[in-house]
XYZ file of N, CA and C in Angstrom:
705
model
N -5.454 11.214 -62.672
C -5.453 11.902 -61.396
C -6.332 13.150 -61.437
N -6.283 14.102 -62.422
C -6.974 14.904 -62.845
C -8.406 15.187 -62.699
N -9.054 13.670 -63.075
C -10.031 13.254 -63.014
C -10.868 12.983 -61.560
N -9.757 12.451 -61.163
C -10.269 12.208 -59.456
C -9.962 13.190 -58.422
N -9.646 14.613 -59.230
C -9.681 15.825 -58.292
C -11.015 16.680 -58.424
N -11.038 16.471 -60.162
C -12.399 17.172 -60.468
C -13.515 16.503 -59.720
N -13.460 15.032 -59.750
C -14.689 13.967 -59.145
C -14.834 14.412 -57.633
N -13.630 14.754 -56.814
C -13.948 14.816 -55.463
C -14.442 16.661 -55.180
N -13.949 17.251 -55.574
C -14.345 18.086 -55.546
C -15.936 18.586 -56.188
N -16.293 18.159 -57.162
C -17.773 18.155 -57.414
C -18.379 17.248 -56.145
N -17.896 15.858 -55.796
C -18.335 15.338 -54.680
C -18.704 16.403 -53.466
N -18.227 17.046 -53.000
C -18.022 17.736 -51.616
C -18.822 18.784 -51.876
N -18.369 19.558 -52.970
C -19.506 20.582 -53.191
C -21.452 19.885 -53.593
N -21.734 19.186 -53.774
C -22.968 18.450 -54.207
C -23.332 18.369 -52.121
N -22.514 17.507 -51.571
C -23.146 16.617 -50.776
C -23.195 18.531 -49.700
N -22.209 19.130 -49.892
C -22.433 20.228 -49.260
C -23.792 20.709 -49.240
N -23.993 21.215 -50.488
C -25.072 21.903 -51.022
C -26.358 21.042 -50.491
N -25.895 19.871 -50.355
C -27.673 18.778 -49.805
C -27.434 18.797 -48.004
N -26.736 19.193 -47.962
C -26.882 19.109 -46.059
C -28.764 18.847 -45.455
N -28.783 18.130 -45.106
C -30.164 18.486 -44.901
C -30.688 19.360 -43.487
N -30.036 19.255 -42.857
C -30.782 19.873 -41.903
C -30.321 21.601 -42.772
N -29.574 21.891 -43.544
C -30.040 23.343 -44.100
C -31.146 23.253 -44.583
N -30.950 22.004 -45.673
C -32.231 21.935 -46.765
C -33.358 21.900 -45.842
N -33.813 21.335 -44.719
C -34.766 21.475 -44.156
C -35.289 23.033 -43.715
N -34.146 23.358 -43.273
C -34.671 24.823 -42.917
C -35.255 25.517 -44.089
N -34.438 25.625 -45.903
C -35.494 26.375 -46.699
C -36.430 25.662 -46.707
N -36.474 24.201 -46.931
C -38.327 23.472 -46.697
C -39.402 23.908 -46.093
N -38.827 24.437 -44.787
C -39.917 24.911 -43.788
C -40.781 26.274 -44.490
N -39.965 27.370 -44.582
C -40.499 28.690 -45.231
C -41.431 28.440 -46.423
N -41.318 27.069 -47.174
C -42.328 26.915 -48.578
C -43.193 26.214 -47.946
N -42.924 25.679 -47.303
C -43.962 24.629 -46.146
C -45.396 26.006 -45.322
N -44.991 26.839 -44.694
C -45.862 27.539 -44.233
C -47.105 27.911 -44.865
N -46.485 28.512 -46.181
C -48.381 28.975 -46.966
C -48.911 27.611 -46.879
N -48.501 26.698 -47.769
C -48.807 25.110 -47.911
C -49.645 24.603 -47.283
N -49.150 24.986 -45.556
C -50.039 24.149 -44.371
C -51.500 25.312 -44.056
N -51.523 26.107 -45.122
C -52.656 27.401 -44.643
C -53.595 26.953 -46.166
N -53.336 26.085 -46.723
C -54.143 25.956 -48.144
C -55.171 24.894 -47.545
N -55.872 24.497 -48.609
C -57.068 23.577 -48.205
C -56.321 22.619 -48.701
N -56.758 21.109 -47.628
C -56.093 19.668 -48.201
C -56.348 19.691 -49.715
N -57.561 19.719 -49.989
C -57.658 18.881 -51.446
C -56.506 19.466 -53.342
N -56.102 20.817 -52.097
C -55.011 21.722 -53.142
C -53.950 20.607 -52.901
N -53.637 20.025 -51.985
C -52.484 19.227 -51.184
C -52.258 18.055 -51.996
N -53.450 17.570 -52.483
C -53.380 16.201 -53.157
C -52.397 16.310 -54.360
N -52.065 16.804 -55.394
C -51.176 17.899 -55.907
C -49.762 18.244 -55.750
N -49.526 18.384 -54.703
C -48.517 19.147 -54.390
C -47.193 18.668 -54.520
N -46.128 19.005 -54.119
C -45.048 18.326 -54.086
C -44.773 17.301 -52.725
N -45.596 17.461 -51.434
C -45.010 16.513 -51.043
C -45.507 14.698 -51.659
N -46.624 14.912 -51.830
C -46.968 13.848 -52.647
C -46.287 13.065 -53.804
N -45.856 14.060 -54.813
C -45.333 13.704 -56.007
C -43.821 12.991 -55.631
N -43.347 13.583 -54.890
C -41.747 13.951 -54.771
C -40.866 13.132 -54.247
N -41.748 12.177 -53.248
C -41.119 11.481 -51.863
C -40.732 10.239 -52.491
N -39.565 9.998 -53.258
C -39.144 9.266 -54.059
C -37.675 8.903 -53.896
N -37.537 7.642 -53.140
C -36.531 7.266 -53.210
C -35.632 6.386 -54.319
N -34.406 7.008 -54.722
C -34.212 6.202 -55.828
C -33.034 5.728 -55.727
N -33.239 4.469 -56.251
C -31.478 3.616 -56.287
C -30.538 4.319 -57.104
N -29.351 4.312 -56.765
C -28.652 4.570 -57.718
C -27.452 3.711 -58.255
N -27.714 2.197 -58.467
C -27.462 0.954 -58.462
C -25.922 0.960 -58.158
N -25.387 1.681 -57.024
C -24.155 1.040 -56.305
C -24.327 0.603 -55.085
N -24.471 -0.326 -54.623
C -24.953 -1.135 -53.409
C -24.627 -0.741 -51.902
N -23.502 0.044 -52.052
C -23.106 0.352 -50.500
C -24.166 1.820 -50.170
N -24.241 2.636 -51.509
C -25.007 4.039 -51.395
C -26.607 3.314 -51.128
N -27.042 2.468 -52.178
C -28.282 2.027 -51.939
C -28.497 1.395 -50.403
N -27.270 0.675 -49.613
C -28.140 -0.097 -48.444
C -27.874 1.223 -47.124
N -27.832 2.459 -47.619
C -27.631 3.347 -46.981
C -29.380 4.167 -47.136
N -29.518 4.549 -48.375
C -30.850 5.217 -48.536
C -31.988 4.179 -48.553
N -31.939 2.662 -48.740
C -33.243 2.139 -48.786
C -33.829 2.280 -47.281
N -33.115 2.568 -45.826
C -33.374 2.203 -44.828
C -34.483 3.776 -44.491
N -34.724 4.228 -45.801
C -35.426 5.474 -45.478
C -36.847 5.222 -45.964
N -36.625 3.951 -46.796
C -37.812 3.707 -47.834
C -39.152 3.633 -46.750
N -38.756 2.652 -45.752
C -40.265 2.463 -44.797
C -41.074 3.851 -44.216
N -39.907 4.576 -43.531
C -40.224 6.057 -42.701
C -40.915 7.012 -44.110
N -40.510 6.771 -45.384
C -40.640 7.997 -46.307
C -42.325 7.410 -47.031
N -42.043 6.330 -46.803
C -43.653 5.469 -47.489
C -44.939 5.476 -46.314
N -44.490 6.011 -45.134
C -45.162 5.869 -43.717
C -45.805 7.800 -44.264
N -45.113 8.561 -44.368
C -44.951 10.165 -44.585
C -45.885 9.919 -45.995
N -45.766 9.239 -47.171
C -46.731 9.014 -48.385
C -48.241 8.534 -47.523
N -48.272 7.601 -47.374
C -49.559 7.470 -46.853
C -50.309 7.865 -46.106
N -49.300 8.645 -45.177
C -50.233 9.569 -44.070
C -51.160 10.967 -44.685
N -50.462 11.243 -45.642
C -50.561 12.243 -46.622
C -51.536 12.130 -47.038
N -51.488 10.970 -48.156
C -52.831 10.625 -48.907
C -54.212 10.322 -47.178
N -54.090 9.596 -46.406
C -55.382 9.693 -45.841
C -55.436 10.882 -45.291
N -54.787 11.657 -44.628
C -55.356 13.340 -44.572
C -55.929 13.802 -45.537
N -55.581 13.784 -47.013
C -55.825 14.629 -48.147
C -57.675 13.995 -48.251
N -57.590 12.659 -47.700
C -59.380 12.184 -48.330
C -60.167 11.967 -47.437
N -59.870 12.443 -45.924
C -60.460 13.047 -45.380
C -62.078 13.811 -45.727
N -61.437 15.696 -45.886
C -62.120 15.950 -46.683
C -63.178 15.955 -47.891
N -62.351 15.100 -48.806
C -62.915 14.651 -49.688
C -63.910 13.766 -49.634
N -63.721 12.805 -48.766
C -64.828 11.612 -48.835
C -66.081 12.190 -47.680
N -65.842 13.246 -47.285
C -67.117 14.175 -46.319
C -67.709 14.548 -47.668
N -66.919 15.266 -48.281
C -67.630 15.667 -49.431
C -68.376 15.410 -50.380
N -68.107 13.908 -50.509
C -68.360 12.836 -51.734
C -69.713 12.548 -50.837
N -69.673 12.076 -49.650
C -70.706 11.652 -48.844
C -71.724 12.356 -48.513
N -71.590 14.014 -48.729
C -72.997 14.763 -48.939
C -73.387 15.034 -49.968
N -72.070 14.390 -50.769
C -72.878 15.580 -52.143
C -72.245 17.062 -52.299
N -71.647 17.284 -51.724
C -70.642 18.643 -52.228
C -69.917 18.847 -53.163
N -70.056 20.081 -53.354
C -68.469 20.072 -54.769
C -67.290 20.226 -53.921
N -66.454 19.575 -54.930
C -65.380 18.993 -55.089
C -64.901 20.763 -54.590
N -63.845 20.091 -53.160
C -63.473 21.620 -52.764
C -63.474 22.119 -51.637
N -64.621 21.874 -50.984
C -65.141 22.580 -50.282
C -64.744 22.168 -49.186
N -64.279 23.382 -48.506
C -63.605 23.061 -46.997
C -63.958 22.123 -46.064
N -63.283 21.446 -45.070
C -63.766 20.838 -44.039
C -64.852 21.283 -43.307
N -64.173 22.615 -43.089
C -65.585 23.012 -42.214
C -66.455 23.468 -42.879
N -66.833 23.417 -43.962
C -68.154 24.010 -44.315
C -68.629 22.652 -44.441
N -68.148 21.787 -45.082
C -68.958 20.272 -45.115
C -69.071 19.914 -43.847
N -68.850 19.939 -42.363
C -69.303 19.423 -41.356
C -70.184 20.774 -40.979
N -70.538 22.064 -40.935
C -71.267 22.866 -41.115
C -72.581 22.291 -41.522
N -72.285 21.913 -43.192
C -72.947 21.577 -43.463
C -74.390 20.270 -43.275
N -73.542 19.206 -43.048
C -73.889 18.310 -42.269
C -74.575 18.561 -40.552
N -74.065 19.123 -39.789
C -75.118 19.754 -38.450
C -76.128 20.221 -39.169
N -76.275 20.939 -39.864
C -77.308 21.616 -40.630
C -78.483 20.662 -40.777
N -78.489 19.855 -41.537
C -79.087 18.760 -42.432
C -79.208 17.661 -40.892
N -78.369 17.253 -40.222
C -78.848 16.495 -39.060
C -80.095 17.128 -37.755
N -80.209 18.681 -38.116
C -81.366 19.033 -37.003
C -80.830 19.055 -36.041
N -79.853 18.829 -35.137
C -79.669 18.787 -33.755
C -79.466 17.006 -33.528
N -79.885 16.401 -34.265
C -79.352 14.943 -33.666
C -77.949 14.077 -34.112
N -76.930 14.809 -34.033
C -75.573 14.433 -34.128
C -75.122 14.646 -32.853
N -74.484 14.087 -32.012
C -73.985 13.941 -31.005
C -71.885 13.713 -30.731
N -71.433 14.799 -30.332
C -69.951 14.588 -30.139
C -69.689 14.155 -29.143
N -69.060 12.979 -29.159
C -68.406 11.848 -28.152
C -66.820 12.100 -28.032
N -65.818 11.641 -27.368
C -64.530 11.517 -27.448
C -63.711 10.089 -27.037
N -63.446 9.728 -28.627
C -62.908 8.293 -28.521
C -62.005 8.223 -27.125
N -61.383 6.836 -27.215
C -60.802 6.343 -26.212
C -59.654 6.867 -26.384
N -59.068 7.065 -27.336
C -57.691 7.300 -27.580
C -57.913 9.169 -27.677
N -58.743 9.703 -27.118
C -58.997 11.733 -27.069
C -59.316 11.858 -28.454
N -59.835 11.010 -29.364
C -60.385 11.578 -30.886
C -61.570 12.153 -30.997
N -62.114 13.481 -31.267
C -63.782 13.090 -31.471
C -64.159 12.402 -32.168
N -65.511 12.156 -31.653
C -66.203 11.120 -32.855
C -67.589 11.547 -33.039
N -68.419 11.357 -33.769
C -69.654 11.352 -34.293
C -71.013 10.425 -33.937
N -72.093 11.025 -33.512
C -72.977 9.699 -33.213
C -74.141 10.443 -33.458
N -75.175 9.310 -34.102
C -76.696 9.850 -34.618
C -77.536 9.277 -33.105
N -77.665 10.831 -32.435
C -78.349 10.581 -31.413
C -80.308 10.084 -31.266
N -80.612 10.046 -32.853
C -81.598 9.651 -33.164
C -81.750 9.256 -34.826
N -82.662 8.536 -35.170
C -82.824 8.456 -36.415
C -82.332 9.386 -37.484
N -81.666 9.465 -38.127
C -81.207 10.791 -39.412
C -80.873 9.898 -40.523
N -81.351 10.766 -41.552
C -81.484 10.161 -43.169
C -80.426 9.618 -43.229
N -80.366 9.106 -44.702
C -79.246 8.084 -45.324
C -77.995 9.178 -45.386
N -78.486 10.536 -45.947
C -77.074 11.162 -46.233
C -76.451 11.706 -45.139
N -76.906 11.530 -44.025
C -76.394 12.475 -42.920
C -75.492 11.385 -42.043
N -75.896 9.931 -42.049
C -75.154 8.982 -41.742
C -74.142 8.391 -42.081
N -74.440 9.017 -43.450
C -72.839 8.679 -44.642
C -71.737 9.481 -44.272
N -72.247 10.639 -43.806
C -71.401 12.574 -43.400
C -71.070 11.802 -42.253
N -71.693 10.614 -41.227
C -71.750 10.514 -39.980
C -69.995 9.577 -39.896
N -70.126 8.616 -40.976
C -69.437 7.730 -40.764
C -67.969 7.882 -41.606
N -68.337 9.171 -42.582
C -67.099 9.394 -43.299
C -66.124 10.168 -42.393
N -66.735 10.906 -41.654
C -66.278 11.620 -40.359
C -64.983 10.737 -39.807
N -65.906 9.853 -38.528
C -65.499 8.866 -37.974
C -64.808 8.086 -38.915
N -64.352 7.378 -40.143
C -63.386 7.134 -40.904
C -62.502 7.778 -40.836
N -62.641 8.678 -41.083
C -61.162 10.284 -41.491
C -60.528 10.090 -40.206
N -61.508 10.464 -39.237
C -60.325 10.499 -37.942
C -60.201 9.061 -37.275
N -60.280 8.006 -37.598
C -59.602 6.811 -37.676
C -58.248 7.086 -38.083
N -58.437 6.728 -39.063
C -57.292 6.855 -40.184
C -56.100 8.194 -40.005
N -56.754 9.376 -39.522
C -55.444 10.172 -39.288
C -54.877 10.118 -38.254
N -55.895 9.423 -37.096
C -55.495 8.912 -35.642
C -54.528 8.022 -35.880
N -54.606 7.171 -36.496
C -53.445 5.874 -37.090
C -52.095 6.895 -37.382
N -52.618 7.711 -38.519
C -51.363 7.957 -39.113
C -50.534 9.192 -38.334
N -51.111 9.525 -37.192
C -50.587 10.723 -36.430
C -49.270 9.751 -35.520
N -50.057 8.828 -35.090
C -49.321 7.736 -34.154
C -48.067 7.473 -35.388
N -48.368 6.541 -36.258
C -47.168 6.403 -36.890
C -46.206 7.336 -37.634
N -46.161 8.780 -37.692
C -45.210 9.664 -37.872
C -44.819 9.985 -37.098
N -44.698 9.846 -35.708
C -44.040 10.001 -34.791
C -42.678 10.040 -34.566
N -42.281 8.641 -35.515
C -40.858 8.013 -35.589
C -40.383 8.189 -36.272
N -40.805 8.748 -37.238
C -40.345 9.000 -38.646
C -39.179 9.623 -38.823
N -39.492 11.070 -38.021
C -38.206 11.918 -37.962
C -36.916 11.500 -37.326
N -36.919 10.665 -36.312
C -35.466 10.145 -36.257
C -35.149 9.147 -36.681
N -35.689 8.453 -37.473
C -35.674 7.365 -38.556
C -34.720 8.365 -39.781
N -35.371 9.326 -40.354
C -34.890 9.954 -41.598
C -33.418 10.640 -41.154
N -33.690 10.740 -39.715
C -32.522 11.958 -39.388
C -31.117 11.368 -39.065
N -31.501 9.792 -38.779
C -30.695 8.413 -38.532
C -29.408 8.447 -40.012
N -30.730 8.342 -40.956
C -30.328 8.044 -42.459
C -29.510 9.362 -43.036
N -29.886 10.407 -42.794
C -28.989 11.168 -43.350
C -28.224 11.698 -42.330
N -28.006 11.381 -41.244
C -26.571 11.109 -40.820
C -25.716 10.184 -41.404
N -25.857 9.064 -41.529
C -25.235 8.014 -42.448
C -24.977 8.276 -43.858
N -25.884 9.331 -44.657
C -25.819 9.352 -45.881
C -24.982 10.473 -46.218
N -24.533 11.534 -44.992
C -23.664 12.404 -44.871
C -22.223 12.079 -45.195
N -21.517 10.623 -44.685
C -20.371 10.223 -44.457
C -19.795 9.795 -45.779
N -20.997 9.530 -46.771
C -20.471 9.083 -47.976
C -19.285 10.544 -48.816
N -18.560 9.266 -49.111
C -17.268 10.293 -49.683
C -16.697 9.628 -50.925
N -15.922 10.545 -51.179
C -14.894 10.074 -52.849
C -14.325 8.429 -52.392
N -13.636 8.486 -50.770
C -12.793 7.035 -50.993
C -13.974 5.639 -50.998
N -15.344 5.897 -50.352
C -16.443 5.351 -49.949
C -16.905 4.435 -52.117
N -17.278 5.381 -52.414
C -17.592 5.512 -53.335
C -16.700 4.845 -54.780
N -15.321 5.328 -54.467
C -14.436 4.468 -55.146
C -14.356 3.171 -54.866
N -14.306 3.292 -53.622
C -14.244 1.327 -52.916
C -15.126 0.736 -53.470
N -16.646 1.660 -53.728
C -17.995 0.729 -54.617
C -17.757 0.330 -55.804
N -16.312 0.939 -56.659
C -16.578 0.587 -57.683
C -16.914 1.657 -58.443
N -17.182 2.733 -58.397
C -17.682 3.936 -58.716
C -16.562 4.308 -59.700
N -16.917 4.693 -61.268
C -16.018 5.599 -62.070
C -16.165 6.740 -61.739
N -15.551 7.272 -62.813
C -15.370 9.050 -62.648
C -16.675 9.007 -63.807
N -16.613 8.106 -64.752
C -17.638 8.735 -65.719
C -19.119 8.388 -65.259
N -19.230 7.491 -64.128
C -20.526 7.465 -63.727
C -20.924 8.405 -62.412
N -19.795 8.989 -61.774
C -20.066 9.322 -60.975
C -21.005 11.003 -60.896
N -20.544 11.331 -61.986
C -22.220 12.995 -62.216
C -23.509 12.589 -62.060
N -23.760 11.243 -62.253
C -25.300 10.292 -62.279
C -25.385 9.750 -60.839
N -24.170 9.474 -60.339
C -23.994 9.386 -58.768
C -24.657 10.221 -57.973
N -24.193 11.400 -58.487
C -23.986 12.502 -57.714
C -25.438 12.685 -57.694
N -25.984 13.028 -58.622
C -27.276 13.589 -58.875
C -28.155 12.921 -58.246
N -28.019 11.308 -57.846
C -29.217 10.745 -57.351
C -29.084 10.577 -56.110
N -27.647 11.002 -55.624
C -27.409 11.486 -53.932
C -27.695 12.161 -53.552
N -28.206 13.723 -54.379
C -28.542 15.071 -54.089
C -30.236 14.591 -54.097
N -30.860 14.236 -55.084
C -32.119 13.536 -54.620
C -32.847 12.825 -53.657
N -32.013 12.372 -53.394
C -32.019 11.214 -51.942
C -32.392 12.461 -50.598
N -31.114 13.075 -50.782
C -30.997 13.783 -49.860
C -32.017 15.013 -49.615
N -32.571 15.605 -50.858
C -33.472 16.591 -50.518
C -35.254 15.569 -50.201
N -35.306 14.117 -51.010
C -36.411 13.654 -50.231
C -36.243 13.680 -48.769
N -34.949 13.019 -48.475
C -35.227 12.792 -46.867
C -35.542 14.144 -46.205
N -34.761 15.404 -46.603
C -35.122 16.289 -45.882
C -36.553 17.158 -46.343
N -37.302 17.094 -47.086
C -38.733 17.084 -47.518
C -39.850 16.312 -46.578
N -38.871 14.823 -46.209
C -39.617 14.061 -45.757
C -39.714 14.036 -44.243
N -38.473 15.021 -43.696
C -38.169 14.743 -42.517
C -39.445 15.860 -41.594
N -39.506 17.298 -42.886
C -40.521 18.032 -42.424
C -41.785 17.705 -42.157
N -42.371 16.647 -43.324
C -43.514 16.810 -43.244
C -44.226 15.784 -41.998
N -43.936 15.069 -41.107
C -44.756 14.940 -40.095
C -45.162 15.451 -38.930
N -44.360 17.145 -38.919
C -44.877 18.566 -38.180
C -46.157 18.769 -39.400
N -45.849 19.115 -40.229
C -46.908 19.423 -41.376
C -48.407 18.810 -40.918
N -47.698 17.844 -41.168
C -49.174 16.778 -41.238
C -50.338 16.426 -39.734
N -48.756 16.425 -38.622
C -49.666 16.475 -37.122
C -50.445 17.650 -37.417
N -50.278 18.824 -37.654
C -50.969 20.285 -37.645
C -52.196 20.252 -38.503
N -52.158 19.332 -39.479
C -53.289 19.070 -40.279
C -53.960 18.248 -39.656
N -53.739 17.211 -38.805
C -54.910 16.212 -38.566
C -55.246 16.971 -37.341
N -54.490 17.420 -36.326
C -55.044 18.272 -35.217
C -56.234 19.133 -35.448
N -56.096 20.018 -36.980
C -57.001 21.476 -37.714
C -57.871 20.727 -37.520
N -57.949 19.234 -38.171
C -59.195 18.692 -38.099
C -59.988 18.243 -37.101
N -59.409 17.660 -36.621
C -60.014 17.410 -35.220
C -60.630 18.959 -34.274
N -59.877 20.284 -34.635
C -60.610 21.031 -33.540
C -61.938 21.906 -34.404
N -61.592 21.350 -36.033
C -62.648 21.618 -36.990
C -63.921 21.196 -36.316
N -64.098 19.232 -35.683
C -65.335 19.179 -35.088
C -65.376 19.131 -34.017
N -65.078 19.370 -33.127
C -65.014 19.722 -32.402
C -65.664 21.489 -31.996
N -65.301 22.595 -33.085
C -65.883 23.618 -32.448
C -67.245 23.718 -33.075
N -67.435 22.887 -34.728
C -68.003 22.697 -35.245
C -69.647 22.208 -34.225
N -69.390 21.354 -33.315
C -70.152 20.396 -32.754
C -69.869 20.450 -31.388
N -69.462 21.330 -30.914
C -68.764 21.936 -29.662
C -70.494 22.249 -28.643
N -71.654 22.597 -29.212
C -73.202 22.451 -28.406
C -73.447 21.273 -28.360
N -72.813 20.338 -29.233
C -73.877 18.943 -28.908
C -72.598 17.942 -28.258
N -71.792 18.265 -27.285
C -70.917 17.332 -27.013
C -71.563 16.310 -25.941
N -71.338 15.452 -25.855
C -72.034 14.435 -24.497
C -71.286 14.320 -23.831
């Protein structure tokens, strides 16, 4: 009995301590410098590394957190194509490794002379167009462009849902309790390994729940990057 006072009580205090919508709130405050750094620091970071959902092979807890796996793998990939963005502007002129968005599309007007042309996709994206002949490297800058904001156009649309997808799940992942948990089958001696990969669960989702404010704000930067960037040559 002893045992299953200490167990519930570490229970309550753990799932306390993971509340997420608190945990979200300290997320946000480490989140701010974060969203003021340059992507390619981002590639790096913790939301990348972190967004890790893990079983914790009792089946009723697992068919509770896998339903986060799609929304939290949607938040991974959006990530990574924001982060190479940048990068592949960069790769495509020839820049070092680094160098801001806007100085590589800076850069690029530069090197095009005046014949780059800003259009606005169908869906309100800018886009890029060689209003006349321009070298090999300025067409590469032309089309890595127009890639990037493909791709974050995609992934802006699909984080949309994300957040009440995650916010779904840890409502549900809130309810788990000592009698929940016993019914699984759950010892007392497995349950500290329980615990621990519930408190995990719980600070991805709420990690995960932030970052598609994060990330809209990043693909937006970019977009008004060319935009002011290329703001004389709009058509």
């Amino acid at each position: 009995m002893r045992r299953f006072i200490v167990f519930a009580a570490t229970l309550a205090l753990t799932l306390g301590l993971s509340d997420v919508a608190e945990a979200g709130k300290r997320g946000k405050k480490g989140k701010g410098k974060k969203a003021q750094t340059e992507m390619a620091a981002e590639q790096s970071g913790p939301s990348t590394r972190a967004l890790q959902i893990e079983r914790t092979g009792v089946d009723d807890v697992d068919a509770v957190f896998m339903k986060a796996k799609d929304p939290v793998d949607t938040v991974r990939r959006s990530r990574a194509k924001v982060n190479s963005v940048s990068t592949n502007l960069n790769t495509a002129l020839g820049l070092a490794e680094g160098t801001s968005f806007a100085d590589a599309l800076g850069d690029l007007k530069q090197r095009a002379e005046g014949k780059i042309q800003m259009v606005t996709s169908g869906e309100g994206f800018p886009k890029l167009e060689a209003s006349d002949a321009v070298p090999e490297d300025v067409q590469r800058g032309i089309t890595a462009v127009n890639t990037g904001v493909d791709d974050a156009g995609k992934a802006k649309t699909h984080l949309e849902s994300v957040p009440d997808k995650l916010t779904a799940v840890s409502d549900e992942a809130s309810e788990i309790s000592l009698e929940s948990l016993t019914n699984s089958g759950v010892s007392p001696l497995k349950a500290p390994k329980v615990l621990k990969q519930i408190k995990g669960n719980l600070d991805t989702l709420s990690m995960a729940k932030d970052e598609p404010m994060a990330l809209t704000d990043s693909i937006n930067g970019l977009f008004q990057d060319i935009r002011t960037t290329f703001a004389d040559a709009e058509g």
